[in-house]
mmCIF file of C-alpha atoms in Angstrom:
data_model
loop_
_atom_site.group_PDB
_atom_site.id
_atom_site.type_symbol
_atom_site.label_atom_id
_atom_site.label_comp_id
_atom_site.label_asym_id
_atom_site.label_seq_id
_atom_site.Cartn_x
_atom_site.Cartn_y
_atom_site.Cartn_z
ATOM 1 C CA MET A 1 -58.400 -26.956 -2.088
ATOM 2 C CA THR A 2 -58.065 -29.634 -4.735
ATOM 3 C CA ILE A 3 -54.949 -30.300 -6.666
ATOM 4 C CA ARG A 4 -56.662 -29.346 -9.854
ATOM 5 C CA LYS A 5 -57.536 -25.917 -8.431
ATOM 6 C CA SER A 6 -54.163 -25.343 -6.778
ATOM 7 C CA VAL A 7 -51.947 -25.953 -9.856
ATOM 8 C CA PRO A 8 -52.918 -22.759 -11.649
ATOM 9 C CA LEU A 9 -52.508 -20.866 -8.454
ATOM 10 C CA VAL A 10 -48.975 -22.097 -7.907
ATOM 11 C CA ALA A 11 -48.068 -21.575 -11.548
ATOM 12 C CA GLY A 12 -49.456 -18.046 -11.297
ATOM 13 C CA LEU A 13 -47.407 -17.313 -8.248
ATOM 14 C CA PHE A 14 -44.331 -18.696 -9.880
ATOM 15 C CA LEU A 15 -44.813 -16.492 -12.921
ATOM 16 C CA LEU A 16 -45.404 -13.492 -10.628
ATOM 17 C CA VAL A 17 -42.173 -14.127 -8.749
ATOM 18 C CA ALA A 18 -40.293 -14.764 -11.968
ATOM 19 C CA ALA A 19 -41.643 -11.552 -13.424
ATOM 20 C CA ALA A 20 -40.712 -9.613 -10.359
ATOM 21 C CA CYS A 21 -37.216 -11.023 -10.413
ATOM 22 C CA SER A 22 -36.654 -10.492 -14.074
ATOM 23 C CA SER A 23 -37.927 -6.941 -13.766
ATOM 24 C CA ASN A 24 -34.742 -6.195 -11.856
ATOM 25 C CA LYS A 25 -32.458 -7.786 -14.541
ATOM 26 C CA GLY A 26 -31.773 -4.507 -16.313
ATOM 27 C CA PRO A 27 -31.180 -2.421 -13.174
ATOM 28 C CA ALA A 28 -29.033 -5.204 -11.709
ATOM 29 C CA ASP A 29 -26.992 -5.345 -14.931
ATOM 30 C CA GLN A 30 -26.557 -1.560 -14.867
ATOM 31 C CA ALA A 31 -25.683 -1.492 -11.188
ATOM 32 C CA ILE A 32 -22.995 -4.183 -11.653
ATOM 33 C CA LYS A 33 -21.476 -2.234 -14.569
ATOM 34 C CA SER A 34 -21.509 0.986 -12.495
ATOM 35 C CA ALA A 35 -20.011 -0.786 -9.524
ATOM 36 C CA GLN A 36 -17.246 -2.320 -11.640
ATOM 37 C CA ALA A 37 -16.479 1.070 -13.224
ATOM 38 C CA ALA A 38 -16.285 2.716 -9.791
ATOM 39 C CA TYR A 39 -13.996 -0.002 -8.489
ATOM 40 C CA ASP A 40 -11.831 0.032 -11.630
ATOM 41 C CA ALA A 41 -11.305 3.793 -11.218
ATOM 42 C CA ALA A 42 -10.212 3.447 -7.568
ATOM 43 C CA LYS A 43 -8.521 0.082 -7.374
ATOM 44 C CA GLY A 44 -5.027 1.282 -8.199
ATOM 45 C CA ASP A 45 -4.505 3.096 -4.911
ATOM 46 C CA GLY A 46 -7.004 0.784 -3.164
ATOM 47 C CA LEU A 47 -4.993 -2.398 -3.823
ATOM 48 C CA LYS A 48 -1.766 -0.565 -2.900
ATOM 49 C CA TYR A 49 -2.810 1.201 0.287
ATOM 50 C CA ALA A 50 -6.013 -0.560 1.524
ATOM 51 C CA PRO A 51 -5.743 -4.117 0.077
ATOM 52 C CA GLU A 52 -8.132 -5.751 2.569
ATOM 53 C CA LYS A 53 -10.860 -3.323 1.712
ATOM 54 C CA ALA A 54 -10.093 -3.703 -1.977
ATOM 55 C CA HIS A 55 -10.383 -7.465 -1.760
ATOM 56 C CA SER A 56 -13.659 -7.059 0.144
ATOM 57 C CA VAL A 57 -15.039 -4.929 -2.675
ATOM 58 C CA GLU A 58 -13.880 -7.511 -5.247
ATOM 59 C CA ALA A 59 -15.650 -10.246 -3.273
ATOM 60 C CA THR A 60 -18.932 -8.252 -3.247
ATOM 61 C CA LEU A 61 -18.664 -7.528 -6.957
ATOM 62 C CA SER A 62 -18.023 -11.187 -7.634
ATOM 63 C CA ALA A 63 -21.069 -12.196 -5.524
ATOM 64 C CA ALA A 64 -23.228 -9.738 -7.425
ATOM 65 C CA LYS A 65 -22.081 -11.189 -10.740
ATOM 66 C CA THR A 66 -22.713 -14.735 -9.496
ATOM 67 C CA SER A 67 -26.196 -13.750 -8.350
ATOM 68 C CA PHE A 68 -26.912 -12.182 -11.672
ATOM 69 C CA ASP A 69 -25.645 -15.252 -13.575
ATOM 70 C CA ASN A 70 -27.911 -17.405 -11.491
ATOM 71 C CA GLY A 71 -30.936 -15.233 -12.274
ATOM 72 C CA LYS A 72 -31.087 -13.787 -8.743
ATOM 73 C CA TYR A 73 -31.431 -10.242 -9.924
ATOM 74 C CA ASP A 74 -32.761 -8.785 -6.683
ATOM 75 C CA ALA A 75 -29.762 -10.103 -4.819
ATOM 76 C CA ALA A 76 -27.444 -8.951 -7.594
ATOM 77 C CA LEU A 77 -28.945 -5.494 -7.499
ATOM 78 C CA SER A 78 -28.597 -5.327 -3.725
ATOM 79 C CA GLU A 79 -24.978 -6.511 -3.743
ATOM 80 C CA ALA A 80 -24.035 -4.259 -6.649
ATOM 81 C CA ASN A 81 -25.601 -1.255 -4.846
ATOM 82 C CA SER A 82 -23.484 -1.937 -1.767
ATOM 83 C CA VAL A 83 -20.287 -1.731 -3.822
ATOM 84 C CA LEU A 84 -20.208 2.017 -4.292
ATOM 85 C CA PRO A 85 -20.191 2.875 -0.534
ATOM 86 C CA ALA A 86 -17.569 0.187 -0.071
ATOM 87 C CA VAL A 87 -15.457 1.753 -2.891
ATOM 88 C CA ASN A 88 -15.808 5.171 -1.215
ATOM 89 C CA ASP A 89 -14.723 3.679 2.110
ATOM 90 C CA MET A 90 -11.741 1.964 0.402
ATOM 91 C CA THR A 91 -10.750 5.219 -1.357
ATOM 92 C CA ALA A 92 -10.838 7.108 1.933
ATOM 93 C CA ALA A 93 -8.781 4.476 3.717
ATOM 94 C CA ALA A 94 -6.281 4.329 0.882
ATOM 95 C CA SER A 95 -5.925 8.087 0.827
ATOM 96 C CA ALA A 96 -5.315 8.173 4.599
ATOM 97 C CA LYS A 97 -2.727 5.426 4.389
ATOM 98 C CA LYS A 98 -0.981 7.067 1.492
ATOM 99 C CA ASP A 99 -0.744 10.371 3.404
ATOM 100 C CA GLU A 100 0.572 8.549 6.442
ATOM 101 C CA LEU A 101 3.226 6.696 4.428
ATOM 102 C CA THR A 102 4.198 9.875 2.590
ATOM 103 C CA ARG A 103 4.743 11.630 5.933
ATOM 104 C CA THR A 104 6.815 8.694 7.173
ATOM 105 C CA TRP A 105 8.854 8.749 3.981
ATOM 106 C CA LYS A 106 9.544 12.464 4.294
ATOM 107 C CA GLU A 107 10.698 12.050 7.847
ATOM 108 C CA LEU A 108 12.925 9.042 7.041
ATOM 109 C CA SER A 109 14.344 10.650 3.882
ATOM 110 C CA ASN A 110 15.332 13.627 6.023
ATOM 111 C CA GLY A 111 17.002 11.499 8.706
ATOM 112 C CA VAL A 112 18.369 8.283 7.305
ATOM 113 C CA PRO A 113 20.851 9.888 4.836
ATOM 114 C CA LYS A 114 22.277 11.843 7.802
ATOM 115 C CA MET A 115 22.802 8.569 9.685
ATOM 116 C CA VAL A 116 24.471 7.000 6.643
ATOM 117 C CA GLU A 117 26.701 10.098 6.301
ATOM 118 C CA ALA A 118 27.693 9.993 9.952
ATOM 119 C CA ILE A 119 28.561 6.333 9.729
ATOM 120 C CA GLN A 120 30.590 6.984 6.593
ATOM 121 C CA SER A 121 32.523 9.758 8.324
ATOM 122 C CA ARG A 122 33.283 7.531 11.397
ATOM 123 C CA VAL A 123 34.326 4.644 9.188
ATOM 124 C CA ASN A 124 36.570 6.902 7.145
ATOM 125 C CA HIS A 125 38.256 8.256 10.311
ATOM 126 C CA ILE A 126 38.787 4.799 11.839
ATOM 127 C CA ALA A 127 40.092 3.543 8.486
ATOM 128 C CA LYS A 128 42.822 6.220 8.635
ATOM 129 C CA SER A 129 43.785 5.069 12.082
ATOM 130 C CA LYS A 130 46.759 2.910 12.895
ATOM 131 C CA ALA A 131 44.747 0.901 15.384
ATOM 132 C CA LEU A 132 41.103 0.313 16.169
ATOM 133 C CA PRO A 133 39.348 2.181 19.043
ATOM 134 C CA GLU A 134 38.914 0.341 22.333
ATOM 135 C CA GLY A 135 35.841 -1.883 22.153
ATOM 136 C CA ILE A 136 35.867 -2.215 18.355
ATOM 137 C CA ASP A 137 37.636 -5.252 16.917
ATOM 138 C CA SER A 138 38.327 -5.950 13.293
ATOM 139 C CA THR A 139 35.154 -8.064 12.918
ATOM 140 C CA VAL A 140 33.010 -5.249 14.143
ATOM 141 C CA PHE A 141 34.783 -2.701 11.974
ATOM 142 C CA GLU A 142 34.580 -4.835 8.804
ATOM 143 C CA GLY A 143 30.946 -5.547 9.608
ATOM 144 C CA ALA A 144 30.304 -1.841 9.822
ATOM 145 C CA ARG A 145 32.180 -1.165 6.606
ATOM 146 C CA SER A 146 30.325 -3.801 4.608
ATOM 147 C CA GLY A 147 27.034 -2.855 6.320
ATOM 148 C CA LEU A 148 27.584 0.737 5.187
ATOM 149 C CA ALA A 149 27.814 -0.461 1.586
ATOM 150 C CA ASP A 150 24.516 -2.304 2.064
ATOM 151 C CA LEU A 151 22.942 0.810 3.516
ATOM 152 C CA THR A 152 23.946 2.869 0.578
ATOM 153 C CA ARG A 153 22.625 0.339 -1.900
ATOM 154 C CA MET A 154 19.294 -0.145 -0.042
ATOM 155 C CA TRP A 155 18.800 3.592 0.345
ATOM 156 C CA SER A 156 19.247 3.963 -3.407
ATOM 157 C CA ASP A 157 16.553 1.240 -3.819
ATOM 158 C CA ALA A 158 14.175 3.009 -1.399
ATOM 159 C CA THR A 159 14.622 6.286 -3.234
ATOM 160 C CA ALA A 160 14.003 4.632 -6.595
ATOM 161 C CA ALA A 161 10.819 2.959 -5.207
ATOM 162 C CA TYR A 162 9.507 6.287 -4.003
ATOM 163 C CA GLN A 163 10.278 8.004 -7.232
ATOM 164 C CA SER A 164 8.376 5.291 -9.136
ATOM 165 C CA GLY A 165 5.349 5.831 -6.872
ATOM 166 C CA ASN A 166 5.824 2.694 -4.795
ATOM 167 C CA ILE A 167 5.609 4.422 -1.451
ATOM 168 C CA PRO A 168 4.900 1.302 0.647
ATOM 169 C CA THR A 169 8.065 -0.387 -0.610
ATOM 170 C CA ALA A 170 10.078 2.840 -0.223
ATOM 171 C CA VAL A 171 8.981 3.195 3.447
ATOM 172 C CA ALA A 172 9.512 -0.461 4.220
ATOM 173 C CA THR A 173 13.051 -0.361 2.788
ATOM 174 C CA ALA A 174 13.823 2.924 4.494
ATOM 175 C CA VAL A 175 12.810 1.430 7.874
ATOM 176 C CA ILE A 176 15.151 -1.532 7.282
ATOM 177 C CA VAL A 177 17.982 0.927 6.405
ATOM 178 C CA LYS A 178 17.270 2.969 9.517
ATOM 179 C CA ASP A 179 17.301 -0.083 11.772
ATOM 180 C CA GLN A 180 20.507 -1.376 10.238
ATOM 181 C CA ALA A 181 22.093 2.071 10.570
ATOM 182 C CA VAL A 182 21.119 2.091 14.257
ATOM 183 C CA ARG A 183 22.859 -1.283 14.696
ATOM 184 C CA ILE A 184 26.022 -0.113 12.935
ATOM 185 C CA MET A 185 26.121 3.173 14.854
ATOM 186 C CA SER A 186 25.745 1.228 18.127
ATOM 187 C CA SER A 187 28.480 -1.225 17.114
ATOM 188 C CA LEU A 188 30.834 1.764 16.535
ATOM 189 C CA GLY A 189 29.888 3.366 19.829
ATOM 190 C CA MET A 190 28.098 6.252 18.118
ATOM 191 C CA GLN A 191 25.268 8.303 19.454
ATOM 192 C CA ILE A 192 21.871 7.467 17.882
ATOM 193 C CA PRO A 193 19.590 10.267 16.752
ATOM 194 C CA ILE A 194 16.615 10.652 19.031
ATOM 195 C CA ALA A 195 14.089 10.008 16.200
ATOM 196 C CA ALA A 196 15.829 6.802 15.147
ATOM 197 C CA ALA A 197 16.045 5.466 18.664
ATOM 198 C CA ASP A 198 12.258 5.411 19.070
ATOM 199 C CA MET B 1 29.765 8.907 26.023
ATOM 200 C CA SER B 2 26.672 10.999 26.551
ATOM 201 C CA LYS B 3 23.538 10.741 24.471
ATOM 202 C CA GLN B 4 22.647 13.637 22.334
ATOM 203 C CA ALA B 5 20.968 16.476 24.174
ATOM 204 C CA ASP B 6 17.172 16.291 24.250
ATOM 205 C CA THR B 7 17.000 19.985 23.370
ATOM 206 C CA THR B 8 18.410 19.374 19.908
ATOM 207 C CA PRO B 9 15.894 20.995 17.519
ATOM 208 C CA ASP B 10 16.367 18.343 14.831
ATOM 209 C CA SER B 11 15.587 14.923 16.268
ATOM 210 C CA TRP B 12 17.455 13.352 13.328
ATOM 211 C CA ASP B 13 20.644 15.298 14.135
ATOM 212 C CA THR B 14 23.519 12.885 13.920
ATOM 213 C CA THR B 15 26.213 15.145 15.253
ATOM 214 C CA GLN B 16 28.491 13.103 17.505
ATOM 215 C CA TRP B 17 29.455 14.849 20.734
ATOM 216 C CA HIS B 18 32.024 14.441 23.451
ATOM 217 C CA ASP B 19 31.683 16.227 26.749
ATOM 218 C CA VAL B 20 35.183 17.052 27.902
ATOM 219 C CA GLN B 21 36.103 15.315 31.173
ATOM 220 C CA PRO B 22 38.946 15.981 33.645
ATOM 221 C CA GLY B 23 42.190 14.605 32.150
ATOM 222 C CA ASP B 24 40.951 14.725 28.511
ATOM 223 C CA THR B 25 43.149 15.941 25.756
ATOM 224 C CA LEU B 26 42.330 16.013 22.058
ATOM 225 C CA SER B 27 44.796 13.185 21.544
ATOM 226 C CA ARG B 28 43.078 10.975 24.140
ATOM 227 C CA ILE B 29 39.724 11.817 22.596
ATOM 228 C CA ALA B 30 41.013 10.912 19.161
ATOM 229 C CA GLN B 31 42.391 7.638 20.629
ATOM 230 C CA LYS B 32 38.978 6.875 22.148
ATOM 231 C CA TYR B 33 36.901 7.413 19.012
ATOM 232 C CA TYR B 34 39.342 6.589 16.234
ATOM 233 C CA GLY B 35 41.958 4.463 17.902
ATOM 234 C CA ASP B 36 44.737 6.874 16.854
ATOM 235 C CA PRO B 37 45.799 9.868 18.924
ATOM 236 C CA SER B 38 47.491 11.501 15.886
ATOM 237 C CA LEU B 39 43.980 12.134 14.434
ATOM 238 C CA TYR B 40 43.369 14.823 17.068
ATOM 239 C CA THR B 41 43.699 17.387 14.304
ATOM 240 C CA GLU B 42 40.410 16.107 12.796
ATOM 241 C CA ILE B 43 38.687 16.928 16.070
ATOM 242 C CA PHE B 44 40.366 20.248 16.361
ATOM 243 C CA GLU B 45 39.349 21.214 12.781
ATOM 244 C CA ALA B 46 35.742 20.300 13.506
ATOM 245 C CA ASN B 47 35.730 22.463 16.617
ATOM 246 C CA LYS B 48 37.550 25.571 15.521
ATOM 247 C CA ASP B 49 34.575 27.657 16.392
ATOM 248 C CA ILE B 50 35.164 27.021 20.067
ATOM 249 C CA LEU B 51 38.850 25.926 20.163
ATOM 250 C CA LYS B 52 41.703 28.319 19.397
ATOM 251 C CA ASP B 53 44.460 26.025 20.577
ATOM 252 C CA PRO B 54 44.448 22.204 20.309
ATOM 253 C CA ASN B 55 46.350 22.029 23.589
ATOM 254 C CA ARG B 56 43.727 23.969 25.521
ATOM 255 C CA ILE B 57 40.361 22.347 26.035
ATOM 256 C CA GLN B 58 38.212 22.855 29.084
ATOM 257 C CA VAL B 59 36.171 20.420 31.210
ATOM 258 C CA GLY B 60 32.519 20.730 30.243
ATOM 259 C CA GLN B 61 33.142 21.858 26.692
ATOM 260 C CA ARG B 62 31.121 19.928 24.174
ATOM 261 C CA LEU B 63 33.149 18.849 21.143
ATOM 262 C CA ARG B 64 31.977 17.560 17.836
ATOM 263 C CA ILE B 65 33.446 14.229 16.866
ATOM 264 C CA PRO B 66 33.487 14.092 13.053
#
């Protein structure tokens, strides 16, 4: 084949490919918009309860937009079409995590205040005493008393976080309170609830 | 000091217990937990459902320590 004959052929092929690619411009644009809308609708809980999956969806969306901007409409369409299943996966994972954290919160919010109350009662009784019980010196007792104030403050923070819908922070704070309550109860020679000792 | 019984229905139950041992009196128990034997009345009040007389406790009784 001579060069003179091959030039039109190559040009024709180029135009064919370009036409095929540009034929997906509209669908790719639409798919990206749909994918973005689906993600926007679900990203609130997604970022809160399944952040890794949410960031993965964002990366795919970003790749689709980059492909589109570079005129790679087939790739953009393919990437955008993969977003919806990923959003569904993220939504399911977020829902499962939210349910798990809510169950944990309900359990902790049942138990931790009882621990704080028990510590308060013991501290009040020891404070009335003329001497400290055997095995508890003034450093331990003052540590328990100041720790109790911290527990009360942190539990208030945890409750406020839950009431504002920030369940991950509420649970994380509640676990810290529970662990600190266990330490204080141990330092005062108190028995630890079975659930808190796990 | 014994750990809370495993049969407790509420695993978050924070009731503090003392199993009465030979030689125990409410005063000695108050001394052990509070550091002050005169606080025995607190323990007696918390266990009035099973104690009628603060001077009469029995080995094996399980007392709440408020």
